[in-house]
Amino acid sequence: MSLKQDDRAANTHSWTVGGMDCASCASKIRTALERLPGVSDVRVSVMSETLALALDEGRTERGKVERTVERLGYTVSTRQNPGALDSDDPTAGACCGGHGSRQDREPRPSDPGHGAAGHVHGADDGGKSWYRTGKGRLVIFTGLLLAAAWGAEFALPGELGMWAFVAACLIGVAPVARRAFAALRAGMPFTIEMLMTVAAAGALFIGAAEEAALVVFLFAVGELLEGVAANRARAGIRALGDLVPKTALLEENGKTRKVQASELAIGQIVVVRPGDRIPADGAIVDGMAGIDEAPVTGESVPKTKGEGDEVFAGSISTDAAIKVRVTRAPEDNTIARIIRLVEEAQEARAPTERFIDRFSRYYMPAIVALAILVAIVPPLAAGAAWDVWVYRALALLLIGCPCALVISVPASIASSLSAGARRGLLLKGGAVIEAAARVNLVTFDKTGTLTVGRPVVTDVWSPEGDEKAVLALAAGVEAGSSHPLAEAVLAHAEGQGIAFEAGRDARAIPGRGVEAQLGGEIVFVGSPRYAEERGAMTPDAKARIEALEAEGKTVAAVFRANALSGVIALRDEPREDAAAAMHDLRELGVRSVMLTGDNARTAEAIAGSLSMEYRAELLPDDKVSAIRELTAGHTVMMIGDGINDAPALATADVGVAMGSGTDVALESADGALLRNRVGDVAGLLRLARATMANIRQNITIALGLKAVFLVTTVLGITGLWIAILADTGATVLVTLNALRLLGFRPER
C-alpha cells in the first residue's frame, strides 16, 4: 500500500444522517458515495442513523459528500460524538428515499422534499405523535388533496373533477420524483421512487388519474407506517443511552456540586445517593450499597458492593449513599461501549443480507424488463388494448419493488441485537448471529467460566508435616500475581497469619506454573506433572495428589532444588447455574465440552457433576488444536473469560466472552455474556435461532406476497392501488414481524 493510500485510509469522517428507515436507504447512500473519487470504506447504519467513510479530501471535498447525501433526500450533519448514541437526537425516516431533519438549520426551499408536500421530519419528530411529524403531515396533506379531488368530481361539471385528481397526483408525487431523479443522477435508476414516478405518470397518461392519486396517497401512508416501525426499532437502542444520568454530584474539597455527567474526568469522585443512577464507570471508595445492575447486565438481583468494588454507569444504588471514583471517561463507559458494539454489529451485514442485496441488483432490472414485455407484447402480438396492458405493466412495476425483501434481514438483526443488549447478550452482527444459530457444540473454559473463578485452598500437605513452611514458600512465589489460584494461596496464607518473603525474578512457565528466587534458591509452584518431569515427585505425594484430584480439586506442587516441599489443593466450585445450563444445551440438541489445563481426574470430577464431556491437561496451544479438530465436524461456540482464552475464542466459529462489561468481554470476541451466567449461553443460542426463523418468515412473506400479486396483476385481477398496498403492506408486515423479536425472552 502506498503512503498516499495510507493517508487516505486514516482520514475517517462521520456524520449523522436523518431519514433512513430500511436497508435500501443505506444501500442507496453507500452506492452513491462509493462512486465518488477518493471515497472508500463506506459504512452506513440505519438504526443509529450514522455514516462513516474514509475520504481523500484532495480528490473529493467533505462538502460534496454531504451534498450527495442531501440530493438523495436525506439530511446530514457532522456527528458530534462518534461511537456513542445521542439519546436526545431524534429519529426520522422514510423508506427507500424519504428524509428527515436533524440539522440545526431551517429547511431551505431548494432542499429536496422540503415544504408542505415534502417528506420531512421536524427536529424532534422522534417524540411526536404521528400526525405532528413530517411524514404525518404529508399523509394528511395528500389525503386532503385526494378528498378535495373526489369532492370536485361530484361538484364540478365535465372533466374538471378528473383534472382535480391530476393536480392531487402531481402535487403528491413531486417530492418523490425529485428523489427519483437525484438517485438516477447518482447512477441508481431502479429505486422505488422511480417506479412510483413512472407508475403515476403512466397512469395519468392512460387516463387513470383517480387511481394515480390514490396510489400516491397510499405510498405516503406506507412510508409513515414504515417510519413509525423504524422509530420503534431504534427506541430499544436509544433507551440504553438514557440509562446514564445527565448530571452527577461531583465532590471537591469536601463539597459537592452538580455537573454534567459528560464532563466527568478519570479520577474524580462522585456521590451517588440512594435510588440514583451511577453516572460513570468507577470503583467505590466509600460506603456499601446494594447495586442494581439490571439496566446494564439484565441481572435482576442487586449485588452488595463496597469499597474497592467496580460499578457500572447506569446501575442504581438501591439503599445507601456511596462515593465512586471515576475510572472511565464518559465516552468509554460500559453503556457507551455496548451502544458502540451494537452500532458496529448492525453495520456488519449477515451473509443472507449480502446475498439478498446482490439478488436485488438483478431482480429489479428483471422486473422492469418483464413490465416492458407485459406492456408491449400482448398489444403487438395479439392486438390487445394498449391501455389495459400498459396499466398492468405499471402495476407490475409497483408489485416488483424489493423493499420488503431487502429489509427482511436487517430489520430482524437490528431487533435481535436490541433485545439481546437489554438482556446482557451481545453478538457482533448478523454474520455472528447466523453462525450462532447453526452451533451444535459449545466448548467451555473451566476456571472463571464454568466455575466461579474464585478458588479456595482446601488442603495443604507436606512430607515433613510442616504445612506452614509449604504455604510460606508458595505465597512468596505467588506474591504480586493476580492469577485466581495465586490469590487463593495468598489469601489463605494471610488468613493463617503466616509471614513470608516475597520472591524475586518471578517468571511464569506457560502451562506449568510459576518460579521465583527465595533465599538464594529457585522455588517452583505449579503442575504436579512438571514436578514429576523434574524428578521431584515421591510415591507418597503422587498417591496423595491422585486422591485430591479425584475429589475434583486442583493440586499445585511446591518444590525447590528438585525436591518436593509439599502440595496445595484448591477447589473452584462450579457456578450455581452451570448444571442447569448444560441441561438446557442438551434440550437444544447441543453438545457441551469442557476444555481445561487441569489434570484428567479433576476435570472428570467437575465435568461429571455437570454431565458434560471434557478434555484435560491442555496447554493454550492444545485448546486451539482441540477446537480446530472439533470445528471439522461441528459448528463450535467457545465460551471463555476473554483474556487467557483469546486464541481459542478466535479459532472457534463463534467466540463468546464471559464478563460484566470488561474491555475484553466487549471487544475481544464475537460476543459477550454480561451477566456472567452460564445459563445465558442457551439463551444466546435461542435468540440466534429465533432471529434466523424470523428472517425466514420475513423472506417468505416478502416473496410470497409478491408472487401472488405478480400473477394476479398480469391476469388483470388486481390493479395499481392493490399493487402499492401489497408492496407497502409486505414492507410493514416484515418490519412488524421483526419487531416481535424486541419482546423475545431467551429464557425457557
XYZ file of C-alpha atoms in Angstrom:
748
model
C 0.000 0.000 0.000
C 1.308 3.407 -0.918
C 1.817 6.274 1.519
C -0.992 8.160 -0.184
C -3.327 5.198 0.340
C -2.316 5.002 3.975
C -3.156 8.673 4.480
C -6.481 8.214 2.782
C -7.390 5.221 4.897
C -6.603 7.102 8.078
C -8.722 10.133 7.144
C -12.039 8.954 8.559
C -15.139 11.168 8.722
C -18.540 10.533 10.291
C -21.995 12.121 10.034
C -25.490 11.790 11.407
C -27.928 11.058 8.572
C -31.641 11.716 9.010
C -34.352 9.797 7.212
C -33.133 6.217 6.870
C -35.749 3.561 7.569
C -34.523 0.431 5.822
C -31.589 -1.297 4.191
C -32.462 0.206 0.799
C -31.816 3.639 2.258
C -28.365 2.568 3.410
C -27.663 0.840 0.096
C -28.659 3.954 -1.844
C -26.313 6.189 0.170
C -23.494 3.645 0.058
C -23.779 3.166 -3.722
C -23.865 6.906 -4.435
C -20.860 7.679 -2.234
C -18.746 4.780 -3.477
C -18.913 6.357 -6.949
C -17.128 9.479 -5.690
C -13.353 9.564 -6.212
C -11.325 9.295 -3.025
C -14.162 7.710 -1.020
C -13.690 4.253 0.483
C -14.788 2.056 3.392
C -18.332 3.474 3.431
C -20.277 2.279 6.498
C -23.937 3.191 6.940
C -26.012 2.200 9.990
C -29.769 2.578 9.603
C -30.635 2.003 13.252
C -28.111 4.509 14.618
C -28.564 6.814 11.598
C -24.841 7.219 11.075
C -22.465 7.410 8.129
C -18.714 6.857 8.314
C -16.185 6.673 5.489
C -12.543 7.145 4.594
C -12.072 10.276 2.496
C -9.182 11.673 0.450
C -10.124 15.355 0.580
C -7.619 16.088 -2.171
C -9.931 14.283 -4.596
C -13.381 14.886 -3.090
C -14.147 17.562 -0.535
C -16.244 16.834 2.517
C -18.972 19.210 1.346
C -19.519 17.183 -1.813
C -20.182 14.078 0.271
C -22.806 15.984 2.250
C -24.419 17.418 -0.892
C -24.591 13.945 -2.449
C -26.444 12.586 0.564
C -28.812 15.575 0.663
C -29.629 15.235 -3.046
C -30.812 11.707 -2.325
C -33.422 13.180 0.018
C -31.719 12.753 3.387
C -30.328 15.262 5.847
C -26.749 15.124 7.022
C -24.885 16.825 9.851
C -21.490 16.350 11.469
C -21.591 13.715 14.132
C -20.684 15.239 17.468
C -19.803 12.065 19.358
C -18.873 9.164 17.085
C -19.281 5.798 18.709
C -21.923 6.840 21.223
C -25.616 7.265 20.714
C -27.131 10.630 21.455
C -30.322 9.669 23.192
C -31.740 13.133 22.681
C -31.144 13.002 18.936
C -34.496 12.374 17.265
C -35.167 9.823 14.604
C -36.702 10.407 11.266
C -37.295 8.336 8.227
C -38.886 7.392 5.010
C -38.437 4.018 3.428
C -36.233 3.921 0.397
C -35.696 7.608 0.000
C -37.718 9.658 2.464
C -35.732 12.048 4.585
C -35.770 13.703 7.941
C -34.293 16.805 9.504
C -31.708 16.510 12.234
C -29.696 19.584 11.405
C -29.656 22.823 13.341
C -30.831 24.862 10.389
C -34.111 25.912 8.864
C -35.249 23.980 5.802
C -34.405 25.732 2.569
C -36.983 25.895 -0.216
C -34.425 24.335 -2.520
C -33.967 21.267 -0.322
C -35.419 18.159 -1.974
C -38.699 17.271 -0.407
C -38.993 20.215 1.979
C -42.228 22.047 2.135
C -45.820 21.062 2.549
C -45.637 18.107 0.248
C -42.108 17.205 1.189
C -41.031 14.196 3.098
C -39.583 15.815 6.181
C -39.306 15.301 9.878
C -39.117 18.076 12.348
C -36.109 18.320 14.584
C -37.878 16.420 17.317
C -40.024 14.014 15.306
C -38.809 11.080 17.354
C -41.000 12.058 20.303
C -44.005 13.468 18.436
C -47.352 11.915 17.668
C -47.528 10.615 14.094
C -49.779 13.449 12.903
C -47.271 16.080 14.090
C -44.335 14.571 12.189
C -43.266 15.499 8.683
C -44.459 12.201 7.276
C -47.720 12.525 9.166
C -48.282 15.982 7.719
C -47.527 14.617 4.247
C -50.165 11.891 4.677
C -52.705 14.440 5.897
C -51.883 16.836 3.049
C -52.097 14.210 0.292
C -55.262 12.803 1.887
C -56.887 16.235 1.843
C -55.871 16.683 -1.802
C -57.454 13.347 -2.662
C -60.645 14.160 -0.740
C -60.834 17.566 -2.437
C -60.458 15.875 -5.822
C -63.322 13.481 -5.064
C -65.436 16.427 -3.946
C -64.579 18.302 -7.124
C -65.513 15.275 -9.241
C -69.017 15.281 -7.812
C -69.438 19.054 -7.626
C -67.856 20.233 -10.867
C -69.191 19.517 -14.348
C -67.417 17.661 -17.149
C -63.780 16.745 -16.821
C -62.950 19.307 -14.157
C -63.119 16.568 -11.494
C -60.569 14.490 -13.421
C -58.207 17.458 -13.534
C -58.526 17.755 -9.737
C -57.213 14.173 -9.456
C -54.395 15.057 -11.866
C -53.458 18.011 -9.656
C -53.592 15.864 -6.500
C -51.366 13.244 -8.124
C -48.801 15.741 -9.447
C -48.511 17.638 -6.166
C -48.201 14.428 -4.147
C -45.692 12.749 -6.455
C -43.463 15.816 -6.951
C -41.133 15.201 -3.956
C -40.973 11.511 -4.861
C -39.962 12.385 -8.429
C -37.243 14.749 -7.174
C -35.726 11.963 -5.125
C -36.043 9.544 -8.040
C -34.083 11.776 -10.397
C -31.491 12.522 -7.705
C -30.927 8.767 -7.402
C -30.825 8.471 -11.192
C -28.068 11.107 -11.377
C -26.180 9.111 -8.733
C -26.314 6.047 -11.000
C -29.300 4.259 -9.402
C -32.197 4.112 -11.870
C -34.063 1.248 -10.189
C -35.483 2.746 -6.986
C -38.990 2.709 -5.522
C -39.181 6.465 -6.138
C -38.503 5.925 -9.835
C -41.054 3.122 -10.017
C -43.622 5.320 -8.272
C -42.886 8.219 -10.617
C -43.175 6.050 -13.732
C -46.359 4.401 -12.446
C -48.007 7.721 -11.598
C -47.009 9.300 -14.912
C -48.140 6.247 -16.835
C -51.476 6.139 -15.024
C -52.069 9.795 -15.883
C -51.106 9.094 -19.500
C -53.699 6.334 -19.882
C -56.386 8.349 -18.095
C -56.333 6.640 -14.678
C -55.871 9.889 -12.774
C -58.092 8.916 -9.849
C -56.153 5.703 -9.240
C -52.823 7.510 -9.659
C -53.770 9.991 -6.923
C -54.883 7.137 -4.658
C -51.574 5.309 -5.218
C -49.618 8.430 -4.236
C -51.659 8.715 -1.031
C -51.203 5.035 -0.149
C -47.476 5.363 -0.779
C -47.327 8.228 1.730
C -49.301 6.155 4.263
C -46.905 3.242 3.768
C -43.880 5.441 4.390
C -45.492 6.790 7.558
C -46.068 3.261 8.878
C -42.529 2.240 7.990
C -41.141 5.311 9.737
C -43.125 4.504 12.881
C -41.820 0.918 12.804
C -38.225 2.069 12.316
C -38.522 4.521 15.229
C -39.805 1.681 17.390
C -36.771 -0.419 16.489
C -34.405 2.469 17.231
C -36.048 3.124 20.579
C -34.550 -0.061 22.028
C -31.010 1.143 21.371
C -31.747 4.739 22.312
C -33.093 3.557 25.654
C -29.608 2.329 26.509
C -28.270 5.863 26.188
C -30.996 7.084 28.543
C -29.677 4.803 31.304
C -26.788 7.157 32.059
C -27.948 10.197 34.064
C -27.359 13.599 32.515
C -25.922 15.088 35.720
C -23.661 13.949 38.544
C -22.802 15.147 42.056
C -19.075 15.877 41.949
C -17.221 16.029 45.276
C -14.336 18.505 45.527
C -12.659 19.689 48.722
C -15.412 18.183 50.853
C -18.197 19.930 48.959
C -20.483 18.661 46.203
C -21.733 20.417 43.123
C -23.878 19.313 40.211
C -22.066 18.872 36.888
C -22.836 17.347 33.510
C -22.065 13.620 33.556
C -20.500 14.015 30.107
C -17.842 16.301 31.643
C -16.586 13.869 34.295
C -12.879 13.019 34.184
C -10.997 9.936 35.318
C -10.001 10.171 38.972
C -12.823 12.465 40.091
C -15.099 11.451 42.978
C -18.875 11.443 42.550
C -21.518 10.992 45.228
C -24.384 8.610 44.424
C -27.422 8.914 46.671
C -29.889 6.074 47.393
C -32.059 5.500 44.331
C -29.722 7.420 41.996
C -28.165 6.017 38.868
C -24.388 5.837 38.841
C -23.141 8.437 36.311
C -19.852 6.774 35.315
C -17.897 3.538 35.401
C -15.812 3.540 38.549
C -14.820 1.962 41.844
C -16.436 2.533 45.233
C -14.121 4.449 47.574
C -16.545 4.928 50.459
C -19.749 3.226 51.551
C -21.580 -0.020 50.859
C -24.849 -0.443 48.977
C -26.972 -2.839 47.015
C -26.212 -2.149 43.351
C -28.968 -2.928 40.864
C -27.172 -3.784 37.611
C -30.314 -4.894 35.768
C -30.273 -1.847 33.444
C -26.754 -2.807 32.301
C -26.474 -6.593 32.526
C -30.094 -7.685 32.895
C -29.264 -9.329 36.246
C -32.402 -8.892 38.347
C -30.899 -9.403 41.826
C -28.979 -6.414 43.286
C -25.400 -7.109 44.393
C -23.984 -5.789 47.635
C -20.818 -3.870 46.830
C -18.386 -1.953 48.999
C -15.043 -0.229 48.932
C -12.861 -1.332 46.026
C -15.670 -2.959 44.022
C -16.312 -1.898 40.438
C -19.615 -0.325 39.430
C -21.007 0.488 36.003
C -22.622 3.610 34.604
C -26.393 3.238 34.547
C -26.524 0.935 37.593
C -28.623 2.047 40.579
C -27.586 2.390 44.220
C -30.675 0.942 45.869
C -30.314 1.556 49.583
C -27.341 3.711 50.579
C -25.146 6.597 49.553
C -21.744 5.742 48.120
C -18.771 7.594 46.734
C -17.342 6.424 43.424
C -14.012 7.241 41.807
C -14.423 7.587 38.028
C -12.268 5.057 36.160
C -13.514 5.556 32.609
C -14.194 8.614 30.504
C -17.890 9.172 29.660
C -17.390 8.243 26.016
C -15.829 4.925 27.073
C -18.163 3.789 29.845
C -19.955 0.456 29.741
C -23.172 1.830 28.237
C -21.300 3.763 25.529
C -19.302 0.675 24.631
C -22.405 -1.508 24.488
C -24.077 1.026 22.201
C -20.938 1.232 20.069
C -20.823 -2.553 19.845
C -24.472 -2.755 18.768
C -23.951 0.014 16.199
C -20.931 -1.778 14.764
C -22.825 -5.063 14.797
C -25.641 -3.528 12.756
C -23.099 -2.359 10.182
C -21.698 -5.892 9.854
C -24.063 -7.392 7.292
C -25.116 -11.022 7.517
C -24.338 -13.441 4.653
C -28.078 -13.734 3.948
C -28.365 -9.956 3.771
C -25.416 -9.713 1.378
C -26.971 -12.406 -0.818
C -30.319 -10.585 -0.925
C -28.526 -7.333 -1.722
C -26.787 -8.990 -4.684
C -30.034 -10.676 -5.720
C -31.960 -7.377 -5.714
C -29.435 -5.818 -8.129
C -30.543 -8.321 -10.758
C -34.135 -8.642 -9.569
C -35.096 -5.011 -10.149
C -33.883 -4.787 -13.781
C -35.585 -8.135 -14.428
C -38.910 -6.785 -13.094
C -38.570 -3.658 -15.252
C -37.836 -5.806 -18.307
C -40.818 -8.028 -17.510
C -43.065 -4.970 -17.154
C -41.939 -3.690 -20.544
C -42.720 -7.067 -22.103
C -46.153 -7.120 -20.427
C -46.840 -3.635 -21.817
C -45.860 -4.280 -25.443
C -46.074 -7.998 -26.261
C -49.866 -8.556 -25.956
C -50.757 -5.426 -27.963
C -48.152 -6.163 -30.665
C -48.582 -9.917 -30.803
C -52.320 -10.272 -30.207
C -53.718 -6.823 -30.876
C -54.768 -6.373 -27.244
C -55.702 -2.955 -25.906
C -52.664 -0.832 -25.172
C -54.193 0.952 -22.176
C -55.120 -2.342 -20.489
C -51.636 -3.847 -20.763
C -49.778 -0.627 -20.010
C -51.910 -0.373 -16.854
C -51.000 -3.950 -15.877
C -47.330 -3.277 -16.569
C -47.408 -0.213 -14.294
C -48.998 -2.257 -11.514
C -46.341 -4.912 -12.062
C -43.621 -2.297 -11.526
C -45.043 -1.382 -8.135
C -45.514 -5.004 -7.109
C -41.934 -5.758 -8.090
C -40.323 -3.271 -5.650
C -37.931 -5.307 -3.454
C -38.250 -3.086 -0.346
C -39.812 -5.780 1.827
C -37.255 -8.351 0.703
C -34.287 -6.045 1.261
C -35.428 -5.012 4.748
C -36.349 -8.555 5.824
C -32.870 -9.384 7.180
C -31.545 -6.122 8.684
C -34.846 -5.416 10.459
C -34.668 -8.784 12.217
C -30.966 -8.400 13.010
C -31.475 -4.923 14.482
C -34.362 -6.088 16.670
C -32.382 -9.127 17.797
C -29.346 -7.030 18.734
C -31.561 -4.639 20.699
C -33.352 -7.443 22.539
C -30.064 -9.161 23.350
C -28.349 -5.976 24.545
C -31.142 -5.350 27.052
C -30.587 -8.824 28.500
C -26.807 -8.789 28.593
C -26.458 -10.920 25.437
C -24.202 -9.262 22.884
C -23.329 -10.575 19.417
C -21.303 -8.611 16.902
C -23.531 -8.527 13.864
C -25.647 -10.584 11.551
C -22.851 -12.900 10.458
C -22.252 -13.914 14.081
C -25.986 -14.420 14.686
C -26.208 -16.688 11.633
C -23.215 -18.711 12.827
C -24.600 -18.917 16.380
C -27.910 -20.245 15.055
C -26.018 -23.174 13.491
C -23.992 -24.017 16.625
C -24.297 -27.667 17.683
C -21.316 -27.894 20.035
C -20.238 -25.489 22.790
C -16.795 -25.646 24.395
C -16.175 -24.068 27.787
C -13.082 -22.927 29.567
C -13.288 -24.139 33.176
C -11.861 -21.527 35.509
C -13.954 -18.375 35.667
C -16.398 -19.685 33.079
C -17.941 -22.932 34.310
C -16.638 -22.202 37.787
C -16.922 -19.001 39.803
C -13.229 -18.245 39.270
C -12.529 -17.789 42.983
C -10.814 -20.978 44.168
C -10.071 -21.534 47.839
C -7.353 -23.605 49.456
C -8.822 -26.816 50.887
C -5.749 -28.915 51.741
C -2.034 -28.387 52.433
C 0.239 -31.425 52.728
C 3.925 -31.744 53.431
C 6.054 -34.917 53.582
C 7.682 -33.493 56.704
C 4.386 -32.344 58.179
C 5.342 -28.649 58.015
C 2.322 -27.221 56.176
C 3.118 -23.649 57.225
C 6.520 -23.798 55.531
C 4.858 -25.037 52.319
C 2.379 -22.166 52.439
C 5.132 -19.620 53.107
C 7.121 -20.823 50.076
C 4.060 -20.835 47.808
C 2.940 -17.387 48.985
C 6.422 -15.985 48.391
C 6.472 -17.246 44.804
C 2.919 -16.047 44.102
C 3.333 -12.609 45.743
C 2.142 -9.886 43.381
C 0.358 -12.281 40.999
C -3.269 -11.634 40.060
C -3.946 -15.225 38.957
C -7.000 -16.656 40.798
C -5.015 -19.621 42.168
C -2.243 -17.307 43.348
C -4.737 -15.017 45.064
C -6.292 -18.018 46.820
C -2.894 -19.143 48.142
C -2.035 -15.620 49.318
C -5.428 -15.170 50.977
C -5.078 -18.499 52.793
C -1.549 -17.672 53.963
C -2.663 -14.285 55.281
C -5.682 -15.880 56.934
C -3.362 -18.302 58.721
C -1.142 -15.420 59.852
C 1.867 -16.873 58.029
C 4.713 -14.472 57.363
C 6.507 -14.926 54.048
C 9.235 -13.344 51.967
C 8.254 -12.117 48.508
C 10.243 -13.858 45.810
C 12.474 -12.129 43.273
C 12.752 -12.588 39.497
C 9.412 -14.385 39.301
C 8.507 -15.764 35.903
C 5.653 -17.830 34.524
C 6.327 -21.099 32.718
C 3.379 -21.443 30.275
C 1.156 -24.382 31.091
C 3.310 -25.422 34.036
C 3.390 -22.786 36.763
C 5.496 -20.044 38.297
C 9.010 -19.937 39.720
C 10.838 -17.304 41.736
C 14.032 -16.919 43.751
C 13.651 -17.271 47.520
C 16.560 -17.340 49.933
C 19.019 -17.967 47.144
C 17.039 -20.916 45.752
C 14.650 -21.287 42.840
C 11.249 -22.326 44.130
C 8.529 -23.595 41.792
C 4.739 -23.691 42.306
C 2.561 -25.373 39.721
C 1.755 -28.555 37.849
C 2.486 -31.861 39.617
C 3.241 -33.275 36.172
C 6.070 -30.755 35.786
C 7.330 -31.646 39.262
C 7.408 -35.271 38.154
C 9.303 -34.323 34.988
C 11.875 -32.583 37.177
C 12.228 -35.693 39.334
C 10.743 -34.024 42.404
C 7.755 -36.348 42.891
C 7.612 -39.077 45.547
C 5.290 -42.103 45.619
C 3.535 -40.827 48.771
C 2.999 -37.402 47.232
C 1.741 -38.940 43.991
C -0.838 -41.050 45.845
C -1.921 -38.029 47.873
C -2.274 -35.904 44.725
C -4.341 -38.574 42.969
C -6.745 -38.743 45.904
C -7.160 -34.964 46.000
C -7.662 -34.729 42.245
C -10.290 -37.461 42.377
C -12.260 -35.113 44.617
C -12.257 -32.502 41.832
C -9.533 -30.384 43.402
C -6.725 -28.629 41.590
C -3.342 -29.502 43.071
C -0.194 -27.385 42.936
C 3.177 -28.890 43.743
C 5.751 -26.823 45.639
C 9.388 -27.858 45.175
C 12.908 -26.452 45.222
C 16.234 -27.893 44.173
C 14.243 -30.703 42.559
C 12.978 -31.781 45.991
C 9.255 -31.707 46.805
C 8.321 -29.438 49.710
C 4.607 -30.227 49.621
C 1.346 -29.855 47.752
C -1.552 -27.423 47.989
C -5.077 -28.401 46.915
C -7.645 -25.845 45.798
C -11.223 -26.157 44.739
C -13.115 -23.830 42.409
C -16.798 -24.651 42.676
C -18.999 -24.758 39.568
C -21.351 -21.821 39.151
C -24.802 -22.323 40.612
C -26.463 -22.370 37.205
C -23.838 -24.488 35.420
C -25.634 -27.842 35.750
C -28.961 -26.352 34.629
C -27.175 -24.646 31.718
C -25.785 -27.965 30.463
C -29.296 -29.446 30.701
C -30.661 -26.553 28.613
C -27.998 -27.105 25.973
C -28.839 -30.804 25.757
C -32.505 -29.880 25.238
C -31.406 -27.696 22.327
C -29.513 -30.642 20.835
C -26.139 -29.055 21.568
C -23.127 -30.962 22.920
C -21.007 -29.348 25.636
C -17.288 -29.950 26.159
C -15.051 -28.563 28.911
C -11.510 -27.624 27.884
C -9.091 -27.255 30.779
C -5.441 -27.277 31.661
C -6.271 -29.207 34.831
C -5.397 -32.861 35.181
C -7.781 -35.513 33.934
C -9.028 -36.578 37.381
C -10.003 -33.042 38.415
C -11.582 -32.412 35.020
C -13.526 -35.673 35.244
C -14.890 -34.755 38.685
C -16.065 -31.293 37.569
C -17.387 -32.452 34.187
C -19.099 -35.451 35.760
C -21.014 -33.247 38.176
C -22.212 -31.201 35.192
C -22.927 -34.180 32.881
C -20.678 -32.885 30.127
C -17.689 -34.066 28.109
C -14.169 -32.864 28.865
C -10.641 -32.608 27.535
C -7.965 -32.112 30.172
C -4.296 -31.190 30.580
C -4.456 -28.774 27.672
C -1.890 -26.038 27.181
C -3.161 -22.862 25.420
C -1.971 -24.224 22.073
C -3.687 -27.543 22.815
C -7.021 -25.753 23.294
C -6.654 -24.189 19.864
C -5.838 -27.570 18.347
C -8.831 -29.157 20.087
C -11.196 -26.515 18.713
C -9.746 -26.893 15.208
C -10.395 -30.606 15.458
C -13.964 -30.082 16.679
C -14.791 -27.481 14.017
C -14.047 -30.080 11.330
C -17.366 -31.759 12.087
C -19.353 -29.198 14.083
C -20.210 -25.529 14.281
C -18.420 -24.645 17.511
C -19.016 -21.854 20.010
C -16.237 -21.246 22.540
C -17.064 -19.677 25.915
C -14.113 -18.221 27.829
C -13.044 -15.360 30.034
C -11.829 -13.345 27.025
C -8.257 -12.997 28.325
C -6.384 -16.304 28.686
C -8.628 -17.926 26.079
C -8.214 -15.309 23.346
C -6.587 -17.728 20.819
C -9.303 -20.331 21.374
C -12.055 -17.718 21.123
C -10.626 -16.561 17.814
C -10.346 -20.120 16.469
C -13.929 -21.166 17.180
C -16.743 -20.442 14.718
C -18.203 -18.156 17.395
C -16.152 -16.905 20.352
C -18.107 -15.538 23.325
C -16.520 -13.914 26.369
C -17.904 -14.004 29.887
C -17.647 -10.740 31.769
C -19.658 -7.879 33.213
C -18.667 -5.105 30.900
C -14.896 -5.582 30.874
C -12.872 -4.375 27.916
C -12.098 -7.907 26.835
C -15.673 -9.111 27.233
C -16.964 -6.329 24.993
C -14.207 -6.136 22.422
C -12.147 -9.310 22.092
C -14.628 -11.948 20.967
C -17.627 -12.275 18.654
C -19.944 -11.646 21.566
C -20.224 -11.340 25.332
C -22.383 -12.526 28.214
C -22.533 -9.524 30.527
C -24.333 -11.260 33.380
C -21.564 -13.842 33.945
C -24.169 -16.595 33.791
C -23.526 -19.923 32.084
C -27.276 -20.233 31.573
C -27.148 -17.308 29.168
C -25.325 -19.487 26.631
C -28.547 -21.372 25.897
C -30.408 -18.054 25.861
C -27.962 -16.699 23.296
C -28.493 -19.733 21.057
C -32.272 -19.464 21.416
C -32.156 -15.796 20.434
C -29.946 -16.541 17.408
C -32.227 -19.364 16.270
C -35.341 -17.249 16.790
C -33.728 -14.481 14.736
C -32.986 -16.781 11.818
C -36.519 -18.195 11.996
C -37.833 -14.624 11.931
C -35.673 -13.855 8.882
C -37.017 -16.919 7.059
C -40.565 -15.827 7.887
C -39.850 -12.344 6.560
C -38.397 -13.636 3.310
C -41.413 -15.923 2.879
C -43.809 -13.009 3.478
C -41.932 -10.733 1.074
C -41.562 -13.236 -1.763
C -44.926 -14.951 -1.177
C -46.971 -11.764 -1.415
C -45.070 -10.644 -4.494
C -45.503 -13.998 -6.200
C -49.267 -13.942 -5.607
C -49.784 -10.362 -6.739
C -47.428 -10.647 -9.705
C -49.695 -13.370 -11.075
C -52.946 -11.548 -10.250
C -51.602 -8.316 -11.743
C -50.642 -9.919 -15.049
C -54.060 -11.618 -15.174
C -55.752 -8.265 -14.569
C -57.323 -9.289 -11.256
C -55.548 -6.593 -9.223
C -54.646 -3.044 -10.181
C -52.439 -0.115 -9.202
C -53.813 0.664 -5.763
C -53.761 -3.011 -4.756
C -50.195 -3.158 -6.064
C -49.000 -0.340 -3.837
C -50.935 -1.800 -0.897
C -49.239 -5.152 -1.494
C -45.796 -3.564 -1.660
C -46.292 -1.307 1.348
C -48.184 -3.986 3.218
C -45.389 -6.504 2.740
C -42.814 -3.992 3.983
C -44.882 -3.124 7.037
C -45.643 -6.795 7.796
C -41.970 -7.694 7.545
C -40.986 -4.813 9.823
C -43.674 -5.597 12.397
C -42.706 -9.266 12.368
C -39.090 -8.276 13.000
C -40.170 -6.045 15.883
C -41.614 -9.109 17.631
C -38.023 -10.010 18.489
C -37.843 -6.951 20.752
C -40.069 -8.820 23.194
C -38.273 -12.164 22.832
C -37.328 -13.780 26.123
C -34.361 -16.110 25.665
C -35.131 -17.936 28.907
C -37.052 -21.172 28.673
